[in-house]
Amino acid sequence: MVISQIPANYLWKTLRYPLAFLLLLWGFLAITSGGQVWYTFWKIKVFDAGVILGIIIVVRSITQMMLVLVILETTPFNSTIKALYLLKIPEKLVAIAFFSLHYVYVYLEQLRKMKTAARLRGSGQKRSNFSMTAGIVGSLMVRSFEQAERVHSAMVLRGYSNNFFVHHDFHSEPADYRKSFYALIVAISILGGNWLL
Amino acid sequence: MHISEGVLSGQVCVAGYAATIVVAAVTLRKVKESDIPKISVVTAAVFITSLLHVRIGPGNVHLLLNGLAGILLGIAAFPAIMVSLLFQAVMFGHGGLSVYGINCLIMGLPAFLAAFIFRFRKWSNHRCYLLGLVFITGLLYACATVVLGVLALVFAGSEFKVIAQVLLWSHVPIIFAETIICQLTVGFLLKVKPKLLDR
């Protein structure tokens, strides 16, 4: 993490909610797993098997999440797509991921506008929460389908022939092989530890 | 509902990946290249709307919408859900890459169920029949999603039995919200653009 220079703020923002859930899970496991009692707090029994399993799960989860962050946050998205393509991930799946990511930001903005419009029209006071949400979901689906037809027509007009090409190019250098080797060692250690535990 | 990173053992994760690869291979064969823009756009829409929260009593729940993807896309919902889960894992840390296979099955198989049940729409065009069918579809896919998630935890080990029970009962509001939202959304689509529901 230090070498990759990912900002600590960003790490904290990404990991805080999964960490909170994991700590809650640890608490639950500690008092419900059964086995030998390690500590009794008032009438609540804390089991050592649950505490140890909780620690293993928290450490395993955080390290796996940080490994994924290092891989994906230090690589341009086009390089990641090209790498998936070269790793023989089905072309259709890579194409769906590539196109979807572009539209995620478009629909985030549309969702923000729809929620603002709904609030301005007094939703939550006159209409129920459910009908407002269903209206937003339905409107977004209608817009997405209509946009899909226009997008496909535009792509066909620009020469799309149902083949997906990635124009971004990259070449491996000796430093890349060294870094890949270290990352592979870390990944295999985590997976091997995961398997053994 | 997805399992968090690191909770499941290695064997369960590998089994999940193996099953997901088989299901993905079968569904991707049936997906036409010309449908990719439509699937991509619906994937993005489903991903964004799954971030919406619905207020139930004192708390908020977030929607699953995997069954809605199944109703709209049919068999192509599985790759759409795979991509949506990848974005959630990478962008928000919901789920993770080691449990990605299991999460794809938890969210993807109920989408097939929803697509299968909704095919009975062709039996009648009567509005009451359609709304009843959508209600049953929504209820069944939401229950199936929660049950699959709980089963994944049960298979993780006996230490997770109590947590699995807590999760099962705590997801009852989500099942309720998902059924209502699915009913209202499909009702909206039937009024505004029924062509979307034809596959």
XYZ file of C-alpha atoms in Angstrom:
396
model
C 0.000 0.000 0.000
C 2.877 2.369 0.778
C 4.612 1.686 -2.540
C 1.382 2.067 -4.516
C 0.847 5.497 -2.850
C -2.918 5.084 -2.618
C -4.132 7.912 -0.328
C -5.006 6.791 3.179
C -8.235 8.829 3.055
C -9.409 6.941 0.001
C -8.521 3.612 1.611
C -10.488 4.523 4.727
C -13.523 5.662 2.695
C -13.516 2.416 0.689
C -12.892 0.044 3.564
C -14.824 1.586 6.467
C -18.243 0.068 5.744
C -16.953 -3.442 4.965
C -14.763 -3.155 8.098
C -17.782 -2.144 10.215
C -19.744 -5.131 8.913
C -16.786 -7.454 9.551
C -16.381 -6.192 13.131
C -20.108 -6.767 13.693
C -19.730 -10.273 12.267
C -16.766 -10.844 14.595
C -18.867 -9.810 17.564
C -21.677 -12.162 16.553
C -19.311 -15.052 15.973
C -17.597 -14.501 19.314
C -20.855 -14.901 21.256
C -22.653 -17.500 19.115
C -20.043 -19.905 17.730
C -20.117 -22.314 20.646
C -17.228 -24.345 21.990
C -14.955 -23.490 24.905
C -15.875 -20.357 26.840
C -13.046 -17.820 26.886
C -14.675 -15.052 28.895
C -18.039 -14.337 30.487
C -19.200 -10.743 30.489
C -22.321 -10.428 32.703
C -24.419 -13.208 31.208
C -22.834 -13.086 27.754
C -20.381 -15.883 27.002
C -17.505 -15.198 24.630
C -16.225 -18.343 22.915
C -12.558 -18.622 21.942
C -13.345 -20.456 18.666
C -15.539 -17.528 17.598
C -12.921 -14.920 18.553
C -10.165 -16.725 16.626
C -12.392 -17.328 13.593
C -13.474 -13.679 13.672
C -9.856 -12.473 13.691
C -9.040 -14.777 10.770
C -12.041 -13.538 8.771
C -11.316 -9.841 9.448
C -7.614 -10.113 8.571
C -8.323 -12.267 5.506
C -11.032 -9.917 4.247
C -9.059 -6.707 4.731
C -5.929 -8.101 3.077
C -7.913 -9.460 0.111
C -9.729 -6.137 -0.305
C -6.468 -4.194 -0.127
C -4.885 -6.488 -2.709
C -7.795 -5.870 -5.089
C -7.545 -2.109 -4.483
C -3.827 -2.103 -5.266
C -4.414 -4.022 -8.496
C -7.366 -1.989 -9.754
C -6.660 1.503 -8.439
C -3.119 1.676 -9.821
C -4.062 0.595 -13.339
C -5.908 2.656 -15.967
C -9.325 1.182 -16.689
C -8.514 0.616 -20.391
C -5.463 -1.430 -19.400
C -7.627 -3.524 -17.076
C -10.124 -4.155 -19.888
C -7.315 -5.067 -22.292
C -5.805 -7.391 -19.653
C -9.172 -9.148 -19.141
C -9.444 -9.527 -22.911
C -5.948 -11.047 -23.147
C -6.685 -13.362 -20.210
C -9.400 -14.925 -22.418
C -12.324 -13.634 -20.371
C -15.264 -13.953 -22.825
C -15.344 -11.004 -25.197
C -19.082 -10.448 -24.638
C -18.570 -10.114 -20.871
C -15.682 -7.681 -21.296
C -17.765 -5.664 -23.782
C -20.720 -5.507 -21.355
C -18.406 -4.342 -18.523
C -16.770 -1.739 -20.780
C -20.012 -0.231 -22.066
C -21.787 -0.459 -18.693
C -19.121 1.530 -16.886
C -19.557 4.423 -19.281
C -23.304 4.537 -18.627
C -23.028 4.213 -14.848
C -21.971 7.857 -14.580
C -24.698 8.975 -17.002
C -27.392 7.257 -14.951
C -25.950 8.457 -11.630
C -26.514 12.004 -12.838
C -30.006 11.150 -14.157
C -30.885 9.518 -10.844
C -29.761 12.598 -8.946
C -31.960 14.817 -11.152
C -34.976 12.504 -10.817
C -34.663 12.403 -7.028
C -34.422 16.186 -6.896
C -37.460 16.521 -9.184
C -39.411 14.062 -7.039
C -38.540 15.994 -3.855
C -39.603 19.273 -5.480
C -42.944 17.684 -6.323
C -43.475 16.837 -2.672
C -42.864 13.092 -2.801
C -42.748 11.459 0.596
C -45.594 13.702 1.674
C -48.259 12.990 -0.930
C -46.933 9.761 -2.459
C -45.528 6.808 -0.580
C -41.828 6.064 -0.474
C -42.406 2.847 -2.417
C -44.337 4.392 -5.298
C -41.755 7.167 -5.660
C -38.901 4.637 -5.761
C -40.781 2.406 -8.205
C -41.457 5.437 -10.418
C -37.765 6.349 -10.428
C -36.708 2.753 -11.147
C -39.311 2.410 -13.923
C -38.380 5.750 -15.511
C -34.698 4.861 -15.458
C -35.453 1.493 -17.103
C -37.553 3.139 -19.840
C -34.818 5.719 -20.506
C -32.124 3.023 -20.504
C -33.979 0.896 -23.047
C -34.654 3.851 -25.328
C -31.028 4.907 -25.004
C -29.917 1.349 -25.787
C -31.750 1.447 -29.114
C -30.201 4.824 -30.002
C -26.738 3.710 -28.816
C -26.863 0.563 -30.919
C -27.999 2.480 -34.011
C -25.221 5.061 -33.488
C -22.626 2.324 -33.050
C -23.767 0.526 -36.207
C -23.601 3.807 -38.161
C -20.037 4.265 -36.912
C -18.988 0.844 -38.127
C -19.738 -1.419 -35.147
C -20.016 -4.927 -36.537
C -20.654 -6.845 -33.306
C -16.902 -7.278 -32.740
C -15.352 -5.669 -29.724
C -11.894 -4.134 -30.144
C -9.668 -2.642 -27.466
C -7.344 -0.103 -29.019
C -5.350 0.592 -25.885
C -1.930 -1.045 -26.062
C 0.677 -1.811 -23.432
C 3.933 -3.737 -23.360
C 5.534 -5.656 -20.528
C 8.877 -4.522 -19.114
C 11.233 -6.353 -16.726
C 9.970 -4.269 -13.807
C 6.416 -5.458 -14.600
C 7.484 -9.097 -14.372
C 9.197 -8.438 -11.007
C 6.113 -6.660 -9.614
C 3.825 -9.390 -10.957
C 5.968 -12.048 -9.286
C 5.748 -10.281 -5.890
C 1.992 -9.770 -6.276
C 1.558 -13.433 -7.231
C 3.505 -14.546 -4.152
C 1.250 -12.399 -1.946
C -1.923 -13.641 -3.687
C -0.880 -17.308 -3.432
C -0.022 -16.822 0.260
C -3.440 -15.321 0.942
C -5.278 -18.001 -1.022
C -3.166 -20.778 0.510
C -3.838 -19.403 3.988
C -7.536 -19.087 3.060
C -7.598 -22.727 1.947
C -5.758 -24.014 5.026
C -7.859 -22.033 7.483
C -27.749 -9.833 -0.621
C -24.109 -10.756 -0.971
C -21.554 -12.402 1.226
C -18.644 -10.268 2.340
C -15.039 -10.932 1.385
C -13.183 -13.536 3.435
C -16.193 -15.047 5.202
C -16.401 -18.259 3.192
C -13.765 -20.956 3.090
C -11.555 -21.515 0.051
C -13.345 -24.689 -0.999
C -16.744 -22.974 -1.069
C -15.321 -20.031 -3.038
C -13.725 -22.340 -5.621
C -16.971 -24.322 -5.980
C -18.828 -21.040 -6.465
C -16.443 -19.937 -9.198
C -16.690 -23.317 -10.959
C -20.491 -23.201 -11.007
C -20.514 -19.533 -12.094
C -18.158 -20.263 -14.996
C -20.436 -23.062 -16.217
C -23.604 -20.950 -15.945
C -21.902 -17.925 -17.529
C -20.631 -20.036 -20.445
C -24.131 -21.369 -21.131
C -25.823 -17.955 -20.907
C -23.165 -16.082 -22.918
C -23.591 -18.546 -25.787
C -27.250 -17.573 -26.041
C -26.550 -13.822 -25.865
C -26.367 -12.226 -29.318
C -23.672 -9.612 -30.000
C -26.356 -7.178 -31.143
C -27.916 -7.322 -27.655
C -24.730 -6.215 -25.894
C -25.511 -2.464 -25.945
C -28.996 -3.152 -24.515
C -27.614 -5.470 -21.817
C -24.871 -2.956 -20.935
C -27.292 -0.087 -20.590
C -29.709 -2.126 -18.450
C -26.762 -3.377 -16.340
C -25.771 0.208 -15.612
C -29.395 1.133 -14.804
C -29.847 -1.868 -12.477
C -26.518 -1.135 -10.766
C -27.495 2.475 -10.139
C -31.021 1.702 -8.945
C -29.719 -0.994 -6.592
C -28.045 1.888 -4.724
C -31.470 3.346 -3.931
C -32.674 3.041 -0.371
C -36.271 2.500 0.637
C -37.443 3.603 4.058
C -39.105 0.870 6.096
C -40.071 1.908 9.582
C -37.032 3.295 11.400
C -34.487 2.061 8.901
C -33.547 1.973 5.236
C -33.032 -1.068 3.049
C -31.342 -1.151 -0.311
C -32.911 -2.970 -3.232
C -31.684 -6.132 -4.924
C -33.432 -5.787 -8.324
C -31.864 -8.994 -9.644
C -35.331 -10.372 -10.389
C -36.268 -7.206 -12.249
C -33.161 -7.710 -14.396
C -34.361 -11.276 -15.020
C -37.827 -10.040 -16.049
C -36.346 -7.466 -18.459
C -33.404 -9.395 -19.899
C -34.305 -13.051 -19.462
C -31.309 -15.356 -19.628
C -29.015 -12.405 -20.356
C -29.600 -11.184 -16.799
C -26.811 -13.460 -15.518
C -23.922 -11.676 -17.304
C -25.585 -8.356 -16.394
C -25.615 -9.350 -12.731
C -21.991 -10.567 -12.959
C -20.886 -7.146 -14.210
C -23.050 -5.311 -11.654
C -21.551 -7.355 -8.801
C -18.040 -6.689 -10.133
C -18.708 -2.947 -10.009
C -20.105 -3.204 -6.475
C -17.073 -5.206 -5.323
C -14.560 -2.867 -6.943
C -16.220 0.511 -6.318
C -17.817 0.012 -2.897
C -16.245 -3.115 -1.428
C -19.661 -4.833 -1.268
C -18.941 -8.502 -1.662
C -15.457 -9.202 -2.971
C -13.447 -11.075 -5.555
C -12.896 -14.303 -3.605
C -16.655 -14.675 -2.983
C -17.563 -13.258 -6.414
C -18.549 -16.680 -7.774
C -20.863 -17.434 -4.864
C -22.399 -13.949 -5.015
C -23.059 -14.351 -8.759
C -24.982 -17.538 -8.025
C -26.882 -15.990 -5.088
C -28.034 -13.060 -7.220
C -28.099 -14.718 -10.653
C -30.092 -17.902 -10.078
C -33.141 -16.054 -8.675
C -33.005 -13.866 -11.814
C -33.490 -17.034 -13.887
C -36.390 -17.974 -11.616
C -37.994 -14.558 -12.139
C -37.496 -14.803 -15.924
C -39.035 -18.292 -15.960
C -42.107 -17.376 -13.880
C -42.712 -14.187 -15.867
C -42.940 -16.213 -19.082
C -46.427 -17.248 -17.921
C -47.411 -13.694 -18.784
C -48.380 -15.007 -22.226
C -51.304 -16.928 -20.744
C -53.425 -13.816 -20.299
C -53.320 -10.051 -20.826
C -55.774 -9.291 -18.045
C -54.327 -6.638 -15.719
C -55.232 -8.445 -12.484
C -53.607 -11.641 -13.718
C -50.439 -9.757 -14.711
C -50.184 -7.934 -11.386
C -50.754 -11.162 -9.473
C -48.084 -12.891 -11.544
C -45.629 -10.057 -10.891
C -46.376 -10.211 -7.155
C -45.619 -13.939 -7.084
C -42.479 -13.413 -9.196
C -41.208 -10.672 -6.889
C -41.926 -12.652 -3.740
C -40.318 -15.834 -5.004
C -37.149 -14.285 -6.397
C -36.598 -12.181 -3.266
C -37.099 -15.240 -1.030
C -34.809 -17.323 -3.269
C -32.051 -14.681 -3.061
C -32.178 -14.542 0.732
C -32.397 -18.332 1.097
C -29.388 -18.869 -1.207
C -27.365 -16.320 0.763
C -28.259 -17.991 4.034
C -27.436 -21.436 2.619
C -23.996 -20.175 1.548
C -23.347 -19.154 5.155
C -24.644 -22.452 6.497
C -22.225 -24.310 4.201
C -19.410 -22.073 5.482
C -19.465 -23.837 8.838
C -21.507 -24.592 11.934
C -20.156 -21.419 13.596
C -22.306 -19.386 11.190
C -25.603 -21.103 12.043
C -26.849 -18.423 14.427
C -25.685 -15.616 12.106
C -27.503 -17.329 9.221
C -30.736 -17.374 11.250
C -30.328 -13.707 12.201
C -29.703 -12.788 8.557
C -32.724 -14.775 7.412
C -35.118 -12.933 9.722
C -33.451 -9.542 9.266
C -33.982 -9.805 5.501
C -37.765 -10.161 5.807
C -38.207 -6.353 5.369
C -36.026 -6.551 2.245
C -38.214 -9.340 0.820
C -41.260 -7.209 1.550
C -39.730 -4.077 -0.021
C -38.426 -5.963 -3.059
C -41.827 -7.564 -3.759
C -43.649 -4.229 -3.544
C -41.078 -2.363 -5.634
C -41.060 -5.114 -8.303
C -44.880 -5.041 -8.445
C -45.043 -1.252 -8.699
C -42.190 -0.990 -11.220
C -43.559 -3.662 -13.552
C -47.015 -2.084 -13.178
C -45.446 1.234 -14.225
C -43.746 -0.398 -17.218
C -46.997 -2.130 -18.253
C -48.690 1.277 -18.355
C -45.872 3.315 -19.908
C -43.932 0.956 -22.178
C -45.219 -2.642 -22.195
C -42.949 -3.422 -25.152
C -40.003 -3.513 -22.696
C -41.409 -6.631 -21.089
C -41.645 -8.548 -24.375
C -38.631 -10.778 -25.028
